Amino acid sequence: MSGINYSEKIPNNVNLSEDRTLQRALEQWQPNFINWWDDMGPEGSTDMDVYLRTAVSVDPQGWAQFGHVKMRDYRWGVFMNPGEQDRKIHFGDHIGEKAWQDVPGEHRANLRRIIVTQGDTEPASVEQQRHLGLTAPSMYDLRNLFQINVEEGRHLWAMVYLLHKYFGKDGREEADALLQRNSGNEDNPRILQAFNEKTPDWLSFFMFTYFTDRDGKFQLCALAESAFDPLARTTKFMLTEEAHHMFVGESGVSRTIQRTVDVMNELKTDDVGKLRAAGVIDLPTIQRYINFHFSVTIDLFGADESSNAATFYSSGLKGRYEEGKRGDDHILKGNSYKILSVEDGKLIEKEVPMLNALNEVLRDDYITDSKGGIDRWNRVIAKAGIPFTLKAPHKAFHRNIGSLSGSKITPDGQVVTDEQWMAQVGEWLPTNEDRAYVASLMGRVVEPGKFANWIAPPVMGINRQPVDFDYVRFN
Ligand SMILES: [Fe+2]
Ligand SMILES: [Fe+2]
């Protein structure tokens, strides 16, 4: 049941061979996907054999098989968690009814939009990260980058399968368009702004995988509750892969901090100039990167008040994070929730109907979760005996979506004028100088067991291999 059929052109556990038309349509899409991978996937990686994790089944034993493969030959496929018998819808207006195995006509447009928006982020991140292999700080890190890239490619497959199987001609057109939009492209950009930003250096990459892949986790968790059962089962399996992406981010930032505090202690200094001369990334710069990635990512949850969010929930398309663990009525009519807005130059809280504030509810759950990693980074600093604390910026800082988007608000939550913002923004967000300095550190280190000067080695290798294992063979 949960085994994956690798004898077919498209590995799958959804009995693809029983639906010839669908199989043929996906087999036609496949070469376009490979062309996209060749054009937009990791630069210069074609001949490399990479120690990758591949799923052979979706159960705990089988989803992580390791071996050296060429990424082009990675077995991208269509995998779903097994279905629950008689699964019932557990939130919204249809609560208690049977979960849908097909798309109800009245929800078709919204479901398609949700799947396309999720699907668009997957190839976008591969595009954003395509140059990073050229400046990897180690072979271990290079392998982790590539693992994430192939899995984002598979996540695209997961969404494309749903589009092809359940949305007919429009679904096939949307699947084609997912390969036509490109991150940062002026004429045909990716749908969400954070996925059009550059990922120019490895500190940005680690921040992106910590903060932005975690947005992915929360969106997938909300979709894993969906009344549309194939979407729920697909996203549940995607979540098992997502955990590694966030691990790469959290441990990457942690190792960067470790190296910085080691050098601070060696040189007995917190002077930014001296630390930069020693080739490590000073903590204030790391704070500014956090401020940037945190604020750009929380915008991804959408407007704080949204009638779409209410519709998606009430109609059963998208639940809340951990919907099943919550003690309320799962209908939420008459409930309220506090959102922020600016009045008379001050941030104030305002009660609004909870159904309209569900983007904000998910954003707040995300914020709680993402602060956990910042606490763990602070432990690295504290253990080194250095008096410095990293902080998540205020939720209202540097927002471009929703009611706060017109206001200038500091990382501490103070509303300021445009002039005050301009005078101080260089303390809050990475400056051109910061970015140029970080870029200057990026050189390629790929001998097994060697690490760039600005980052500490990991505590352990991948899949219990040693840290100096040959994770990538260059041939
Ligand atoms: Fe993904
Ligand atoms: Fe991811």
Tab-separated table of C-alpha atoms in Angstrom, residues 152-337:
chain	number	residue	atom	x	y	z
A	152	GLU	CA	11.461	21.009	-3.803
A	153	GLY	CA	11.409	19.571	-7.324
A	154	ARG	CA	9.428	16.616	-5.976
A	155	HIS	CA	7.051	18.957	-4.186
A	156	LEU	CA	6.361	20.526	-7.550
A	157	TRP	CA	5.539	17.042	-8.864
A	158	ALA	CA	3.155	16.532	-5.951
A	159	MET	CA	1.162	19.661	-6.845
A	160	VAL	CA	1.309	18.977	-10.586
A	161	TYR	CA	-0.180	15.532	-10.023
A	162	LEU	CA	-3.157	17.072	-8.219
A	163	LEU	CA	-3.615	19.646	-10.991
A	164	HIS	CA	-3.493	17.008	-13.728
A	165	LYS	CA	-5.682	14.482	-11.974
A	166	TYR	CA	-8.406	16.707	-10.594
A	167	PHE	CA	-8.547	19.889	-12.676
A	168	GLY	CA	-8.694	18.742	-16.311
A	169	LYS	CA	-7.550	21.123	-19.001
A	170	ASP	CA	-7.117	24.149	-16.690
A	171	GLY	CA	-5.048	21.977	-14.387
A	172	ARG	CA	-2.727	20.961	-17.215
A	173	GLU	CA	-2.358	24.598	-18.277
A	174	GLU	CA	-1.533	25.624	-14.726
A	175	ALA	CA	1.045	22.824	-14.527
A	176	ASP	CA	2.725	24.159	-17.670
A	177	ALA	CA	2.703	27.689	-16.284
A	178	LEU	CA	4.510	26.485	-13.138
A	179	LEU	CA	7.535	25.834	-15.354
A	180	GLN	CA	7.157	29.107	-17.248
A	181	ARG	CA	7.138	31.635	-14.419
A	182	ASN	CA	10.621	32.237	-13.032
A	183	SER	CA	11.847	33.714	-9.790
A	184	GLY	CA	12.640	37.407	-10.202
A	185	ASN	CA	11.624	37.435	-13.876
A	186	GLU	CA	10.321	40.891	-14.794
A	187	ASP	CA	7.672	39.730	-17.245
A	188	ASN	CA	6.640	36.470	-15.635
A	189	PRO	CA	7.611	36.368	-11.962
A	190	ARG	CA	6.699	33.832	-9.295
A	191	ILE	CA	3.377	34.497	-7.546
A	192	LEU	CA	4.625	35.445	-4.064
A	193	GLN	CA	7.124	38.237	-3.494
A	194	ALA	CA	9.462	36.381	-1.088
A	195	PHE	CA	10.028	33.894	-3.898
A	196	ASN	CA	11.210	36.615	-6.250
A	197	GLU	CA	13.908	37.838	-3.855
A	198	LYS	CA	17.475	36.750	-4.474
A	199	THR	CA	19.207	34.185	-2.277
A	200	PRO	CA	22.621	35.697	-2.934
A	201	ASP	CA	24.783	34.065	-0.271
A	202	TRP	CA	24.832	31.144	2.158
A	203	LEU	CA	23.789	33.172	5.183
A	204	SER	CA	20.675	34.156	3.196
A	205	PHE	CA	20.210	30.496	2.237
A	206	PHE	CA	20.323	29.340	5.857
A	207	MET	CA	17.952	32.144	6.887
A	208	PHE	CA	15.641	31.258	3.993
A	209	THR	CA	15.535	27.564	4.878
A	210	TYR	CA	15.010	28.375	8.552
A	211	PHE	CA	12.334	31.060	8.118
A	212	THR	CA	10.795	30.615	4.678
A	213	ASP	CA	10.752	26.809	4.515
A	214	ARG	CA	9.020	27.064	7.890
A	215	ASP	CA	6.314	29.150	6.230
A	216	GLY	CA	6.067	26.133	3.902
A	217	LYS	CA	5.624	23.897	6.927
A	218	PHE	CA	2.740	25.994	8.254
A	219	GLN	CA	0.995	26.249	4.886
A	220	LEU	CA	1.367	22.491	4.394
A	221	CYS	CA	0.084	21.797	7.911
A	222	ALA	CA	-2.995	23.920	7.183
A	223	LEU	CA	-3.560	22.066	3.887
A	224	ALA	CA	-2.986	18.690	5.572
A	225	GLU	CA	-6.303	19.385	7.373
A	226	SER	CA	-8.177	19.934	4.094
A	227	ALA	CA	-11.511	18.332	3.353
A	228	PHE	CA	-10.073	17.518	-0.089
A	229	ASP	CA	-8.461	14.258	0.945
A	230	PRO	CA	-5.879	13.870	-1.864
A	231	LEU	CA	-4.489	17.299	-0.954
A	232	ALA	CA	-4.357	16.399	2.749
A	233	ARG	CA	-2.529	13.117	2.060
A	234	THR	CA	-0.076	14.721	-0.377
A	235	THR	CA	0.882	17.550	1.945
A	236	LYS	CA	1.313	15.166	4.892
A	237	PHE	CA	4.044	13.364	3.024
A	238	MET	CA	5.659	16.642	1.903
A	239	LEU	CA	5.949	17.614	5.568
A	240	THR	CA	8.270	14.678	6.314
A	241	GLU	CA	10.712	16.113	3.746
A	242	GLU	CA	10.304	19.701	4.946
A	243	ALA	CA	11.771	18.978	8.398
A	244	HIS	CA	15.250	18.476	6.923
A	245	HIS	CA	15.084	21.817	5.098
A	246	MET	CA	14.459	23.667	8.348
A	247	PHE	CA	17.199	21.643	10.052
A	248	VAL	CA	19.669	22.812	7.393
A	249	GLY	CA	18.668	26.416	8.101
A	250	GLU	CA	18.729	26.214	11.869
A	251	SER	CA	22.024	24.315	12.070
A	252	GLY	CA	23.583	26.491	9.343
A	253	VAL	CA	22.883	29.711	11.259
A	254	SER	CA	23.931	28.026	14.486
A	255	ARG	CA	27.286	26.951	13.007
A	256	THR	CA	27.829	30.473	11.628
A	257	ILE	CA	27.232	31.899	15.106
A	258	GLN	CA	29.465	29.249	16.675
A	259	ARG	CA	32.391	30.254	14.482
A	260	THR	CA	31.789	33.960	15.181
A	261	VAL	CA	31.717	33.578	18.961
A	262	ASP	CA	34.809	31.333	18.861
A	263	VAL	CA	36.719	34.074	17.058
A	264	MET	CA	35.283	36.761	19.375
A	265	ASN	CA	36.718	34.827	22.313
A	266	GLU	CA	40.015	34.132	20.577
A	267	LEU	CA	40.520	37.807	19.739
A	268	LYS	CA	38.756	39.017	22.902
A	269	THR	CA	36.754	41.550	20.919
A	270	ASP	CA	33.281	42.461	19.765
A	271	ASP	CA	34.603	45.082	17.364
A	272	VAL	CA	32.858	44.588	14.023
A	273	GLY	CA	35.864	45.803	12.026
A	274	LYS	CA	38.236	43.388	13.742
A	275	LEU	CA	35.833	40.483	13.363
A	276	ARG	CA	35.342	41.224	9.699
A	277	ALA	CA	39.087	41.433	9.248
A	278	ALA	CA	39.198	37.946	10.799
A	279	GLY	CA	36.671	36.742	8.238
A	280	VAL	CA	33.627	35.938	10.384
A	281	ILE	CA	30.094	37.352	10.348
A	282	ASP	CA	29.503	39.732	13.277
A	283	LEU	CA	26.383	39.211	15.395
A	284	PRO	CA	24.743	42.576	14.527
A	285	THR	CA	24.860	41.573	10.857
A	286	ILE	CA	23.267	38.219	11.716
A	287	GLN	CA	20.547	40.148	13.582
A	288	ARG	CA	19.880	42.303	10.496
A	289	TYR	CA	19.588	39.172	8.325
A	290	ILE	CA	17.102	37.741	10.835
A	291	ASN	CA	15.089	40.975	10.698
A	292	PHE	CA	14.948	40.830	6.914
A	293	HIS	CA	14.037	37.170	6.485
A	294	PHE	CA	11.577	37.146	9.374
A	295	SER	CA	9.653	40.170	8.089
A	296	VAL	CA	9.613	39.105	4.442
A	297	THR	CA	8.443	35.630	5.444
A	298	ILE	CA	5.598	36.661	7.750
A	299	ASP	CA	4.176	38.699	4.853
A	300	LEU	CA	3.641	35.358	3.086
A	301	PHE	CA	0.714	34.580	5.385
A	302	GLY	CA	-1.265	37.327	3.653
A	303	ALA	CA	-3.446	40.204	4.790
A	304	ASP	CA	-4.382	40.273	8.480
A	305	GLU	CA	-8.051	40.587	7.538
A	306	SER	CA	-9.098	38.447	4.634
A	307	SER	CA	-12.478	37.285	3.442
A	308	ASN	CA	-10.700	34.646	1.336
A	309	ALA	CA	-9.188	33.163	4.476
A	310	ALA	CA	-12.700	32.942	5.953
A	311	THR	CA	-14.053	31.273	2.820
A	312	PHE	CA	-11.170	28.796	2.638
A	313	TYR	CA	-11.788	27.765	6.231
A	314	SER	CA	-15.579	27.672	6.285
A	315	SER	CA	-15.709	25.696	3.071
A	316	GLY	CA	-13.178	23.177	4.437
A	317	LEU	CA	-10.347	23.854	1.993
A	318	LYS	CA	-7.695	24.971	4.482
A	319	GLY	CA	-7.667	24.413	8.243
A	320	ARG	CA	-5.644	25.940	11.040
A	321	TYR	CA	-2.276	24.664	12.228
A	322	GLU	CA	-2.997	21.545	14.305
A	323	GLU	CA	-6.740	21.969	13.796
A	324	GLY	CA	-7.455	18.590	15.363
A	325	LYS	CA	-5.742	19.474	18.633
A	326	ARG	CA	-7.795	22.612	19.287
A	327	GLY	CA	-10.619	22.623	21.791
A	328	ASP	CA	-13.090	25.045	20.159
A	329	ASP	CA	-16.085	24.311	17.908
A	330	HIS	CA	-13.985	24.322	14.655
A	331	ILE	CA	-16.609	26.561	13.033
A	332	LEU	CA	-15.517	29.852	14.648
A	333	LYS	CA	-18.642	31.883	13.845
A	334	GLY	CA	-18.975	34.638	16.437
A	335	ASN	CA	-15.387	34.254	17.676
A	336	SER	CA	-12.985	37.175	17.496
A	337	TYR	CA	-9.230	37.673	17.237
